[in-house]
């Protein structure tokens, strides 16, 4: 898989300096320029998040709202997320290999079945449908869309890049403009990795994304590359706008040529 490499870019030095400046920008400046995530397109098809409220340190990640250049911001955003996405997909591929080669104990398989909301009598084939990679292009596009290219309050303060909600009181951060009768909170994560881990788990086990997994299964069976453009068609339940949301994610993938990063 290809990766952005700032050191090989002809404007590398300029990008590097801008990135360094962004990282050390003051917290006060960030809070003055960051817009809260809009409630216009909430996530409503998602498993309750089984996490506790966390204290998050943002000292080691870029402050995207401090990067004025759109082109530079996108490059920094992709560079920041891609290694974590690759790591997650590598973990999944390793686990799939262990399942396929019958290397896991019955106890471990039962634990995986429980984690992925599968039945006790789940077959190897059924387990492999749920436990599979997500194309980097899809993850990047949704992260960019849901976090406003890393500039949303919830991305900057709580490492929530995917608009993920939780529903137990105190499980996350309460949105500033939440309706009086609403009970949801915005999930908080200790790291980008934790955010990606739960996002991937949500798409791989939630019944709302059954079609996404079916598309992925068909691509594998036909020997085709698993692409974000194809799997995006299974995201109609991710936001209230349905097909419009799918179209926006597919457009984002195309415009930014993100499929070059798919496995």
Coordinates of C-alpha atoms in Angstrom, one line a residue:
X1 CA 0.0 0.0 0.0
X2 CA 1.3 3.4 -0.9
X3 CA 1.7 6.0 1.8
X4 CA 2.1 9.8 1.8
X5 CA 5.7 10.5 2.6
X6 CA 6.4 14.1 3.4
X7 CA 10.2 13.6 3.0
X8 CA 9.7 12.6 -0.6
X9 CA 7.4 15.5 -1.5
X10 CA 8.9 18.4 -3.4
X11 CA 7.5 20.8 -0.8
X12 CA 8.6 18.6 2.1
X13 CA 10.4 21.2 4.1
X14 CA 7.6 23.7 3.9
X15 CA 5.0 21.0 4.9
X16 CA 7.2 19.9 7.7
X17 CA 7.6 23.4 9.1
X18 CA 3.8 24.0 8.9
X19 CA 3.1 20.7 10.7
X20 CA 5.5 21.5 13.5
X21 CA 4.0 24.9 13.9
X22 CA 0.5 23.3 14.1
X23 CA 1.5 20.8 16.7
X24 CA 2.9 23.5 19.1
X25 CA 0.0 26.0 18.6
X26 CA -1.6 27.1 21.8
X27 CA -4.7 25.4 23.2
X28 CA -6.4 28.7 23.6
X29 CA -6.1 29.4 19.9
X30 CA -7.6 26.0 19.0
X31 CA -10.6 26.5 21.2
X32 CA -11.3 29.8 19.5
X33 CA -11.2 28.5 16.0
X34 CA -12.8 25.0 16.3
X35 CA -16.4 24.6 15.4
X36 CA -18.5 22.0 17.3
X37 CA -19.7 19.0 15.3
X38 CA -23.1 19.7 13.7
X39 CA -26.1 17.8 14.9
X40 CA -27.7 18.0 11.5
X41 CA -26.4 14.5 10.5
X42 CA -26.2 12.4 13.6
X43 CA -25.2 8.8 13.8
X44 CA -28.1 6.7 14.8
X45 CA -27.3 3.1 13.8
X46 CA -24.6 2.0 16.2
X47 CA -24.0 -0.4 19.0
X48 CA -23.8 1.2 22.5
X49 CA -20.2 1.9 23.3
X50 CA -18.8 -0.1 26.2
X51 CA -16.2 2.4 27.4
X52 CA -15.7 4.7 30.3
X53 CA -15.1 8.4 30.0
X54 CA -11.4 9.0 29.4
X55 CA -9.0 11.9 29.9
X56 CA -7.3 12.5 26.5
X57 CA -4.0 14.1 25.8
X58 CA -3.7 15.9 22.5
X59 CA 0.0 16.8 22.8
X60 CA 1.3 14.3 20.2
X61 CA -1.1 14.9 17.4
X62 CA -1.5 17.8 14.9
X63 CA -3.8 20.6 15.6
X64 CA -5.6 20.6 12.2
X65 CA -7.5 23.8 12.8
X66 CA -4.2 25.7 13.0
X67 CA -3.2 24.6 9.5
X68 CA -4.6 27.3 7.1
X69 CA -3.7 25.6 3.8
X70 CA -6.3 23.1 2.8
X71 CA -3.8 21.0 0.7
X72 CA -1.4 20.9 3.6
X73 CA -4.1 20.0 6.1
X74 CA -5.3 17.1 4.0
X75 CA -1.8 15.8 3.6
X76 CA -1.2 16.0 7.4
X77 CA -4.5 14.4 8.1
X78 CA -3.9 11.4 5.8
X79 CA -0.3 11.0 7.2
X80 CA -1.7 11.0 10.7
X81 CA -4.4 8.4 10.2
X82 CA -2.9 6.1 7.6
X83 CA -0.3 4.3 9.9
X84 CA -3.1 3.5 12.5
X85 CA -5.4 2.3 9.7
X86 CA -2.7 0.0 8.3
X87 CA -1.9 -1.3 11.7
X88 CA -5.6 -2.1 12.4
X89 CA -5.9 -3.9 9.0
X90 CA -2.7 -5.9 9.6
X91 CA -4.1 -7.0 13.0
X92 CA -7.3 -8.2 11.3
X93 CA -5.5 -10.0 8.5
X94 CA -3.4 -11.8 11.1
X95 CA -6.5 -12.8 13.1
X96 CA -8.2 -14.0 9.9
X97 CA -5.2 -16.2 9.1
X98 CA -5.3 -17.7 12.6
X99 CA -9.0 -18.5 12.2
X100 CA -8.6 -20.0 8.7
X101 CA -5.7 -22.2 9.8
X102 CA -7.5 -23.4 12.9
X103 CA -4.9 -22.0 15.2
X104 CA -7.3 -20.6 17.8
X105 CA -8.7 -22.5 20.8
X106 CA -12.4 -23.0 21.3
X107 CA -12.3 -20.5 24.2
X108 CA -10.8 -17.8 22.0
X109 CA -13.3 -18.5 19.2
X110 CA -16.2 -18.3 21.6
X111 CA -14.8 -14.9 22.9
X112 CA -14.6 -13.6 19.3
X113 CA -18.1 -14.8 18.6
X114 CA -19.4 -12.9 21.6
X115 CA -17.4 -9.8 20.7
X116 CA -18.8 -9.8 17.1
X117 CA -22.4 -10.6 18.1
X118 CA -22.3 -14.0 16.5
X119 CA -24.0 -17.1 17.7
X120 CA -22.4 -19.9 19.7
X121 CA -22.6 -22.3 16.7
X122 CA -20.9 -19.8 14.3
X123 CA -19.0 -21.4 11.5
X124 CA -15.5 -20.4 10.4
X125 CA -16.9 -19.0 7.2
X126 CA -19.5 -16.9 9.1
X127 CA -16.8 -15.6 11.5
X128 CA -14.6 -14.5 8.6
X129 CA -17.4 -12.5 7.0
X130 CA -17.5 -10.4 10.2
X131 CA -13.8 -10.3 11.0
X132 CA -12.3 -8.5 7.9
X133 CA -10.6 -5.4 6.9
X134 CA -12.1 -2.0 5.9
X135 CA -10.5 -0.2 3.0
X136 CA -8.3 2.7 4.0
X137 CA -10.1 4.9 1.5
X138 CA -13.4 4.4 3.3
X139 CA -12.0 5.0 6.8
X140 CA -10.2 8.2 5.6
X141 CA -13.3 9.5 3.9
X142 CA -15.6 8.9 6.8
X143 CA -13.0 10.4 9.3
X144 CA -12.6 13.5 7.1
X145 CA -16.4 13.9 6.8
X146 CA -17.3 13.2 10.4
X147 CA -14.5 15.3 12.0
X148 CA -14.3 18.1 9.4
X149 CA -10.8 17.1 8.6
X150 CA -9.8 16.7 12.2
X151 CA -11.1 20.2 13.2
X152 CA -14.2 19.2 15.1
X153 CA -14.3 19.7 18.8
X154 CA -14.8 16.0 19.4
X155 CA -11.9 15.0 17.2
X156 CA -9.5 17.6 18.8
X157 CA -10.5 17.1 22.4
X158 CA -11.7 13.4 22.5
X159 CA -10.1 11.6 19.5
X160 CA -13.5 10.9 18.1
X161 CA -13.1 11.0 14.4
X162 CA -16.2 9.1 13.3
X163 CA -19.1 10.8 15.1
X164 CA -19.5 7.9 17.5
X165 CA -22.1 8.1 20.2
X166 CA -22.6 6.3 23.5
X167 CA -25.8 6.1 25.5
X168 CA -25.0 5.6 29.2
X169 CA -24.9 8.7 31.4
X170 CA -21.3 9.8 31.9
X171 CA -19.9 7.6 29.1
X172 CA -18.6 10.5 27.0
X173 CA -19.0 14.2 26.4
X174 CA -22.4 15.9 26.3
X175 CA -22.9 17.9 23.0
X176 CA -23.4 21.6 23.6
X177 CA -26.5 21.8 21.4
X178 CA -28.1 18.5 22.4
X179 CA -31.9 18.4 22.5
X180 CA -33.4 18.6 25.9
X181 CA -34.9 15.1 25.6
X182 CA -31.8 13.5 24.1
X183 CA -29.8 11.0 26.1
X184 CA -26.8 10.4 23.8
X185 CA -23.2 11.6 24.5
X186 CA -20.3 11.7 22.2
X187 CA -17.8 8.9 22.9
X188 CA -14.3 9.8 24.1
X189 CA -11.2 7.9 23.3
X190 CA -7.7 7.8 24.7
X191 CA -6.1 7.7 21.2
X192 CA -6.7 7.7 17.5
X193 CA -6.1 3.9 17.6
X194 CA -8.9 3.4 20.1
X195 CA -11.2 5.5 17.9
X196 CA -10.4 3.4 14.8
X197 CA -10.7 0.1 16.8
X198 CA -14.2 0.9 17.8
X199 CA -15.3 2.3 14.5
X200 CA -14.1 -0.9 12.7
X201 CA -15.8 -3.1 15.3
X202 CA -19.0 -1.2 14.9
X203 CA -19.1 -1.7 11.1
X204 CA -18.1 -5.3 11.4
X205 CA -20.7 -6.4 14.0
X206 CA -23.6 -4.0 13.8
X207 CA -26.7 -5.4 12.0
X208 CA -27.2 -2.0 10.4
X209 CA -24.1 -2.7 8.2
X210 CA -25.0 -6.2 7.1
X211 CA -25.1 -5.0 3.5
X212 CA -21.6 -3.6 3.8
X213 CA -20.3 -6.9 4.9
X214 CA -22.2 -8.7 2.2
X215 CA -20.6 -6.4 -0.4
X216 CA -17.1 -7.2 1.1
X217 CA -17.8 -10.9 1.1
X218 CA -18.8 -10.8 -2.6
X219 CA -15.6 -8.9 -3.5
X220 CA -13.5 -11.5 -1.8
X221 CA -15.3 -14.4 -3.4
X222 CA -14.9 -12.8 -6.8
X223 CA -11.2 -12.1 -6.2
X224 CA -11.7 -8.4 -6.5
X225 CA -10.0 -5.7 -4.5
X226 CA -12.0 -4.6 -1.5
X227 CA -12.6 -0.9 -2.2
X228 CA -14.1 2.0 -0.3
X229 CA -16.2 3.0 -3.3
X230 CA -17.9 -0.4 -3.2
X231 CA -18.3 -0.7 0.6
X232 CA -19.6 2.9 0.9
X233 CA -22.9 1.6 -0.6
X234 CA -23.5 -0.2 2.7
X235 CA -23.4 3.0 4.8
X236 CA -27.0 4.1 4.3
X237 CA -27.7 3.6 8.0
X238 CA -24.7 5.6 9.2
X239 CA -26.5 8.9 9.0
X240 CA -30.1 10.2 8.7
X241 CA -29.4 11.4 5.2
X242 CA -29.0 7.8 3.9
X243 CA -28.2 7.7 0.2
X244 CA -27.1 11.3 0.3
X245 CA -24.5 10.4 2.9
X246 CA -23.3 7.5 0.8
X247 CA -23.0 9.8 -2.2
X248 CA -20.9 12.3 -0.2
X249 CA -18.5 9.6 1.0
X250 CA -18.0 8.2 -2.5
X251 CA -17.5 11.7 -3.9
X252 CA -14.9 12.4 -1.2
X253 CA -13.1 9.2 -2.0
X254 CA -13.0 10.0 -5.7
X255 CA -12.1 13.7 -5.4
X256 CA -9.1 13.0 -3.1
X257 CA -8.1 9.8 -5.0
X258 CA -8.2 7.8 -1.8
X259 CA -8.5 4.4 -3.4
X260 CA -4.8 4.4 -4.1
X261 CA -4.4 3.5 -0.4
X262 CA -6.7 0.4 -0.5
X263 CA -5.0 -3.0 0.0

